[in-house]
PDB file of C-alpha atoms in Angstrom:
ATOM      1  CA  MET A   1      14.057  15.313  33.344  1.00  0.00           C
ATOM      2  CA  ILE A   2      12.337  15.969  30.064  1.00  0.00           C
ATOM      3  CA  PRO A   3       9.757  18.777  30.142  1.00  0.00           C
ATOM      4  CA  ASN A   4       6.403  18.287  28.364  1.00  0.00           C
ATOM      5  CA  ILE A   5       7.077  14.666  27.466  1.00  0.00           C
ATOM      6  CA  SER A   6       3.683  14.556  25.706  1.00  0.00           C
ATOM      7  CA  ASP A   7       5.106  16.910  23.055  1.00  0.00           C
ATOM      8  CA  TYR A   8       7.532  14.202  21.890  1.00  0.00           C
ATOM      9  CA  GLN A   9       6.918  11.160  19.703  1.00  0.00           C
ATOM     10  CA  ILE A  10       8.860   8.284  18.208  1.00  0.00           C
ATOM     11  CA  GLY A  11      11.639   9.603  15.973  1.00  0.00           C
ATOM     12  CA  ASP A  12      12.121  12.954  17.764  1.00  0.00           C
ATOM     13  CA  TYR A  13      15.646  13.833  18.896  1.00  0.00           C
ATOM     14  CA  ILE A  14      16.714  15.185  22.235  1.00  0.00           C
ATOM     15  CA  GLY A  15      20.053  16.896  21.746  1.00  0.00           C
ATOM     16  CA  LEU A  16      21.958  16.612  18.480  1.00  0.00           C
ATOM     17  CA  PRO A  17      20.404  14.297  15.876  1.00  0.00           C
ATOM     18  CA  VAL A  18      22.328  11.235  14.822  1.00  0.00           C
ATOM     19  CA  LYS A  19      22.512  10.113  11.221  1.00  0.00           C
ATOM     20  CA  ARG A  20      19.390   8.083  10.499  1.00  0.00           C
ATOM     21  CA  LYS A  21      19.523   4.501   9.391  1.00  0.00           C
ATOM     22  CA  LYS A  22      17.139   3.129   6.802  1.00  0.00           C
ATOM     23  CA  GLU A  23      13.574   3.950   7.776  1.00  0.00           C
ATOM     24  CA  ILE A  24      10.726   1.473   8.047  1.00  0.00           C
ATOM     25  CA  ALA A  25       8.634   1.472   4.897  1.00  0.00           C
ATOM     26  CA  PRO A  26       5.041   2.569   5.505  1.00  0.00           C
ATOM     27  CA  SER A  27       2.408  -0.125   5.566  1.00  0.00           C
ATOM     28  CA  ASN A  28       0.278  -0.762   2.504  1.00  0.00           C
ATOM     29  CA  LEU A  29      -2.745  -2.024   4.472  1.00  0.00           C
ATOM     30  CA  LYS A  30      -5.548   0.300   5.509  1.00  0.00           C
ATOM     31  CA  LEU A  31      -7.765  -0.597   8.463  1.00  0.00           C
ATOM     32  CA  VAL A  32     -11.114   1.216   8.661  1.00  0.00           C
ATOM     33  CA  LEU A  33     -12.783   1.523  12.047  1.00  0.00           C
ATOM     34  CA  SER A  34     -16.561   2.004  12.168  1.00  0.00           C
ATOM     35  CA  ILE A  35     -18.322   3.220  15.288  1.00  0.00           C
ATOM     36  CA  SER A  36     -21.485   5.009  16.472  1.00  0.00           C
ATOM     37  CA  LYS A  37     -21.540   8.788  16.924  1.00  0.00           C
ATOM     38  CA  GLU A  38     -21.898   8.343  20.691  1.00  0.00           C
ATOM     39  CA  GLU A  39     -18.603   6.441  21.003  1.00  0.00           C
ATOM     40  CA  ARG A  40     -16.710   8.206  18.192  1.00  0.00           C
ATOM     41  CA  LEU A  41     -14.920  10.831  20.320  1.00  0.00           C
ATOM     42  CA  THR A  42     -13.727   8.194  22.789  1.00  0.00           C
ATOM     43  CA  LEU A  43     -12.363   6.082  19.943  1.00  0.00           C
ATOM     44  CA  LEU A  44     -10.627   9.073  18.339  1.00  0.00           C
ATOM     45  CA  SER A  45      -9.029  10.021  21.654  1.00  0.00           C
ATOM     46  CA  LEU A  46      -7.651   6.497  22.142  1.00  0.00           C
ATOM     47  CA  LEU A  47      -6.464   6.273  18.519  1.00  0.00           C
ATOM     48  CA  GLU A  48      -4.731   9.643  18.811  1.00  0.00           C
ATOM     49  CA  GLU A  49      -2.871   8.357  21.851  1.00  0.00           C
ATOM     50  CA  LEU A  50      -1.836   5.188  19.981  1.00  0.00           C
ATOM     51  CA  ASN A  51      -0.832   7.288  16.965  1.00  0.00           C
ATOM     52  CA  GLN A  52       1.418   9.466  19.148  1.00  0.00           C
ATOM     53  CA  GLU A  53       3.115   6.341  20.475  1.00  0.00           C
ATOM     54  CA  ASP A  54       3.436   4.850  16.983  1.00  0.00           C
ATOM     55  CA  PRO A  55       3.234   7.461  14.161  1.00  0.00           C
ATOM     56  CA  LEU A  56       3.449   4.646  11.565  1.00  0.00           C
ATOM     57  CA  LEU A  57      -0.254   4.031  12.290  1.00  0.00           C
ATOM     58  CA  SER A  58      -0.916   7.232  10.300  1.00  0.00           C
ATOM     59  CA  LEU A  59      -4.339   7.972  11.797  1.00  0.00           C
ATOM     60  CA  LYS A  60      -6.560   9.582   9.138  1.00  0.00           C
ATOM     61  CA  ILE A  61     -10.092  10.948   9.097  1.00  0.00           C
ATOM     62  CA  ASP A  62     -11.506  11.333   5.592  1.00  0.00           C
ATOM     63  CA  LYS A  63     -12.754  14.915   5.164  1.00  0.00           C
ATOM     64  CA  GLU A  64     -15.696  13.911   2.993  1.00  0.00           C
ATOM     65  CA  THR A  65     -16.870  10.603   4.473  1.00  0.00           C
ATOM     66  CA  GLU A  66     -15.512  11.091   8.035  1.00  0.00           C
ATOM     67  CA  GLU A  67     -14.139   7.549   7.791  1.00  0.00           C
ATOM     68  CA  ILE A  68     -11.562   6.729  10.485  1.00  0.00           C
ATOM     69  CA  SER A  69      -8.591   4.676   9.300  1.00  0.00           C
ATOM     70  CA  ILE A  70      -5.087   3.642  10.311  1.00  0.00           C
ATOM     71  CA  ARG A  71      -2.298   1.795   8.503  1.00  0.00           C
ATOM     72  CA  ILE A  72      -1.259  -1.631   9.736  1.00  0.00           C
ATOM     73  CA  TYR A  73       1.245  -4.324   8.761  1.00  0.00           C
ATOM     74  CA  GLY A  74      -0.968  -7.366   9.169  1.00  0.00           C
ATOM     75  CA  LYS A  75      -3.511  -9.453  11.041  1.00  0.00           C
ATOM     76  CA  VAL A  76      -1.568  -9.693  14.304  1.00  0.00           C
ATOM     77  CA  GLN A  77      -1.247  -5.909  14.554  1.00  0.00           C
ATOM     78  CA  LYS A  78      -4.991  -5.566  13.850  1.00  0.00           C
ATOM     79  CA  GLU A  79      -5.751  -7.976  16.699  1.00  0.00           C
ATOM     80  CA  VAL A  80      -3.392  -6.179  19.102  1.00  0.00           C
ATOM     81  CA  ILE A  81      -4.931  -2.781  18.284  1.00  0.00           C
ATOM     82  CA  GLU A  82      -8.463  -4.102  18.710  1.00  0.00           C
ATOM     83  CA  GLU A  83      -7.600  -5.711  22.043  1.00  0.00           C
ATOM     84  CA  THR A  84      -5.852  -2.523  23.237  1.00  0.00           C
ATOM     85  CA  LEU A  85      -8.889  -0.389  22.335  1.00  0.00           C
ATOM     86  CA  ARG A  86     -11.382  -2.783  23.942  1.00  0.00           C
ATOM     87  CA  ARG A  87      -9.347  -2.988  27.158  1.00  0.00           C
ATOM     88  CA  ALA A  88      -9.274   0.801  27.400  1.00  0.00           C
ATOM     89  CA  TYR A  89     -13.037   1.213  26.852  1.00  0.00           C
ATOM     90  CA  PRO A  90     -15.948  -1.251  26.553  1.00  0.00           C
ATOM     91  CA  PHE A  91     -17.012  -0.259  23.032  1.00  0.00           C
ATOM     92  CA  GLU A  92     -20.423  -1.599  22.004  1.00  0.00           C
ATOM     93  CA  THR A  93     -20.427  -0.484  18.362  1.00  0.00           C
ATOM     94  CA  LEU A  94     -16.757  -0.716  17.322  1.00  0.00           C
ATOM     95  CA  ILE A  95     -16.216  -2.675  14.099  1.00  0.00           C
ATOM     96  CA  LEU A  96     -12.808  -3.161  12.481  1.00  0.00           C
ATOM     97  CA  GLN A  97     -13.319  -3.760   8.766  1.00  0.00           C
ATOM     98  CA  PRO A  98     -11.087  -6.235   6.910  1.00  0.00           C
ATOM     99  CA  PRO A  99      -7.852  -4.485   5.865  1.00  0.00           C
ATOM    100  CA  THR A 100      -7.642  -3.216   2.298  1.00  0.00           C
ATOM    101  CA  ILE A 101      -4.525  -2.786   0.178  1.00  0.00           C
ATOM    102  CA  LEU A 102      -3.348   0.785  -0.314  1.00  0.00           C
ATOM    103  CA  TYR A 103      -1.977   1.309  -3.775  1.00  0.00           C
ATOM    104  CA  GLN A 104       1.119   3.447  -4.206  1.00  0.00           C
ATOM    105  CA  GLU A 105       2.612   5.292  -7.127  1.00  0.00           C
ATOM    106  CA  ILE A 106       6.269   4.791  -8.051  1.00  0.00           C
ATOM    107  CA  PRO A 107       8.014   7.027 -10.576  1.00  0.00           C
ATOM    108  CA  GLN A 108       9.266   5.115 -13.593  1.00  0.00           C
ATOM    109  CA  LYS A 109      11.949   7.532 -14.767  1.00  0.00           C
ATOM    110  CA  LYS A 110      13.893  10.636 -13.770  1.00  0.00           C
ATOM    111  CA  GLY A 111      11.979  13.905 -13.524  1.00  0.00           C
ATOM    112  CA  ILE A 112      13.061  17.515 -13.016  1.00  0.00           C
ATOM    113  CA  GLY A 113      10.814  20.364 -11.929  1.00  0.00           C
ATOM    114  CA  LYS A 114      11.350  24.051 -11.255  1.00  0.00           C
ATOM    115  CA  LEU A 115       9.085  26.043  -8.959  1.00  0.00           C
ATOM    116  CA  VAL A 116       8.970  29.832  -8.762  1.00  0.00           C
ATOM    117  CA  MET A 117       7.243  31.392  -5.746  1.00  0.00           C
ATOM    118  CA  GLN A 118       6.290  35.025  -5.744  1.00  0.00           C
ATOM    119  CA  GLU A 119       3.287  36.125  -3.716  1.00  0.00           C
ATOM    120  CA  PRO A 120       2.384  39.670  -2.640  1.00  0.00           C
ATOM    121  CA  ILE A 121       1.995  38.666   1.023  1.00  0.00           C
ATOM    122  CA  ASN A 122       5.406  36.950   1.118  1.00  0.00           C
ATOM    123  CA  PRO A 123       8.458  39.261   1.305  1.00  0.00           C
ATOM    124  CA  TYR A 124      10.605  36.661  -0.496  1.00  0.00           C
ATOM    125  CA  TRP A 125      10.933  35.685  -4.136  1.00  0.00           C
ATOM    126  CA  ALA A 126      12.193  32.132  -4.381  1.00  0.00           C
ATOM    127  CA  THR A 127      12.883  29.460  -6.942  1.00  0.00           C
ATOM    128  CA  MET A 128      13.947  25.862  -6.551  1.00  0.00           C
ATOM    129  CA  THR A 129      14.751  22.951  -8.807  1.00  0.00           C
ATOM    130  CA  ILE A 130      13.881  19.456  -7.668  1.00  0.00           C
ATOM    131  CA  GLU A 131      15.033  16.206  -9.268  1.00  0.00           C
ATOM    132  CA  ILE A 132      13.257  12.890  -8.758  1.00  0.00           C
ATOM    133  CA  HIS A 133      14.854   9.499  -9.432  1.00  0.00           C
ATOM    134  CA  PRO A 134      13.263   6.057  -8.938  1.00  0.00           C
ATOM    135  CA  ASN A 135      14.994   3.995  -6.238  1.00  0.00           C
ATOM    136  CA  TRP A 136      13.117   0.680  -6.281  1.00  0.00           C
ATOM    137  CA  GLY A 137      12.244  -0.588  -2.808  1.00  0.00           C
ATOM    138  CA  GLN A 138      14.121   2.067  -0.838  1.00  0.00           C
ATOM    139  CA  GLY A 139      11.189   4.304   0.134  1.00  0.00           C
ATOM    140  CA  ILE A 140      11.406   8.098   0.090  1.00  0.00           C
ATOM    141  CA  GLN A 141      14.897   9.578   0.390  1.00  0.00           C
ATOM    142  CA  PHE A 142      15.882  13.243   0.407  1.00  0.00           C
ATOM    143  CA  SER A 143      19.162  14.902  -0.469  1.00  0.00           C
ATOM    144  CA  SER A 144      20.353  18.396  -1.238  1.00  0.00           C
ATOM    145  CA  GLN A 145      22.971  19.777  -3.582  1.00  0.00           C
ATOM    146  CA  VAL A 146      22.415  23.282  -2.201  1.00  0.00           C
ATOM    147  CA  SER A 147      24.977  24.316   0.396  1.00  0.00           C
ATOM    148  CA  LYS A 148      23.732  25.099   3.875  1.00  0.00           C
ATOM    149  CA  GLY A 149      25.804  28.277   3.722  1.00  0.00           C
ATOM    150  CA  TYR A 150      23.618  29.566   0.899  1.00  0.00           C
ATOM    151  CA  LEU A 151      20.225  28.195   1.922  1.00  0.00           C
ATOM    152  CA  LYS A 152      19.980  27.654   5.655  1.00  0.00           C
ATOM    153  CA  GLN A 153      19.120  24.215   7.014  1.00  0.00           C
ATOM    154  CA  SER A 154      15.793  25.551   8.368  1.00  0.00           C
ATOM    155  CA  PHE A 155      14.733  26.634   4.853  1.00  0.00           C
ATOM    156  CA  GLN A 156      15.829  23.317   3.362  1.00  0.00           C
ATOM    157  CA  HIS A 157      13.905  21.511   6.087  1.00  0.00           C
ATOM    158  CA  ALA A 158      10.791  23.555   5.230  1.00  0.00           C
ATOM    159  CA  VAL A 159      11.197  22.554   1.571  1.00  0.00           C
ATOM    160  CA  TYR A 160      11.359  18.876   2.556  1.00  0.00           C
ATOM    161  CA  GLN A 161       8.294  19.231   4.786  1.00  0.00           C
ATOM    162  CA  GLY A 162       6.371  20.699   1.855  1.00  0.00           C
ATOM    163  CA  ILE A 163       7.531  17.861  -0.378  1.00  0.00           C
ATOM    164  CA  GLU A 164       6.457  15.271   2.230  1.00  0.00           C
ATOM    165  CA  GLN A 165       2.961  16.777   2.253  1.00  0.00           C
ATOM    166  CA  ALA A 166       2.826  16.666  -1.552  1.00  0.00           C
ATOM    167  CA  LEU A 167       3.835  12.990  -1.606  1.00  0.00           C
ATOM    168  CA  THR A 168       0.513  11.944  -0.063  1.00  0.00           C
ATOM    169  CA  GLU A 169      -1.176  12.085  -3.472  1.00  0.00           C
ATOM    170  CA  GLY A 170       0.367  11.395  -6.869  1.00  0.00           C
ATOM    171  CA  LEU A 171      -1.020  11.712 -10.395  1.00  0.00           C
ATOM    172  CA  TYR A 172      -3.580   8.950  -9.831  1.00  0.00           C
ATOM    173  CA  GLY A 173      -4.538   9.896  -6.262  1.00  0.00           C
ATOM    174  CA  TYR A 174      -2.354   7.357  -4.460  1.00  0.00           C
ATOM    175  CA  PRO A 175       0.625   8.083  -2.179  1.00  0.00           C
ATOM    176  CA  LEU A 176       4.066   8.200  -3.804  1.00  0.00           C
ATOM    177  CA  THR A 177       6.972   5.978  -2.766  1.00  0.00           C
ATOM    178  CA  ASP A 178      10.350   4.568  -3.839  1.00  0.00           C
ATOM    179  CA  MET A 179      12.086   7.723  -5.049  1.00  0.00           C
ATOM    180  CA  THR A 180      15.077   9.870  -4.256  1.00  0.00           C
ATOM    181  CA  ILE A 181      14.210  13.566  -4.200  1.00  0.00           C
ATOM    182  CA  THR A 182      17.095  16.005  -4.601  1.00  0.00           C
ATOM    183  CA  LEU A 183      16.964  19.734  -4.036  1.00  0.00           C
ATOM    184  CA  ALA A 184      19.226  20.502  -7.003  1.00  0.00           C
ATOM    185  CA  ASP A 185      19.147  24.303  -6.961  1.00  0.00           C
ATOM    186  CA  ALA A 186      17.565  27.148  -5.004  1.00  0.00           C
ATOM    187  CA  ALA A 187      17.589  30.904  -5.046  1.00  0.00           C
ATOM    188  CA  PHE A 188      15.792  33.537  -3.026  1.00  0.00           C
ATOM    189  CA  LEU A 189      15.656  37.299  -2.788  1.00  0.00           C
ATOM    190  CA  VAL A 190      14.081  39.623  -0.229  1.00  0.00           C
ATOM    191  CA  GLN A 191      11.785  42.017  -2.081  1.00  0.00           C
TER     192      GLN A 191
END
């Protein structure tokens, strides 16, 4: 038996993780869902459930406009999602806008950056060097040249999580894709 099955989603491991195969590239189509204030919470609840089942939907709520959107791969998926939502609840005001293309930024050449972190509230001083290389059509890939004996896997994982968050918006405001990101060097010291 698996406890708290609702805490798990597609891609989570139970036991030891296996080496991942090539991941599915994120969709470049954005589907905006419009709805009345009265039905909004019901829609969000259903979309959250769908998003937990399929995280590639990437449910987003714009902080400024409060626009609800998901990412889809095409017309058939749009129709399936609409039918699923309407079967779960008889929405009167739900409108699915025509999908729009999401632009993405792709690095054109190698880049190297060094980050130094030193904050009074953090007991650690840390520095890391990150290299970025274009890898046309292969999505986002991570690697590390820092040994796990020096910088524990949990710290390296935290670095990659921070990088993933930063990849949502590039220089021109679009998500970044098609690059290999390498943690080339890292150092830390307890103050």
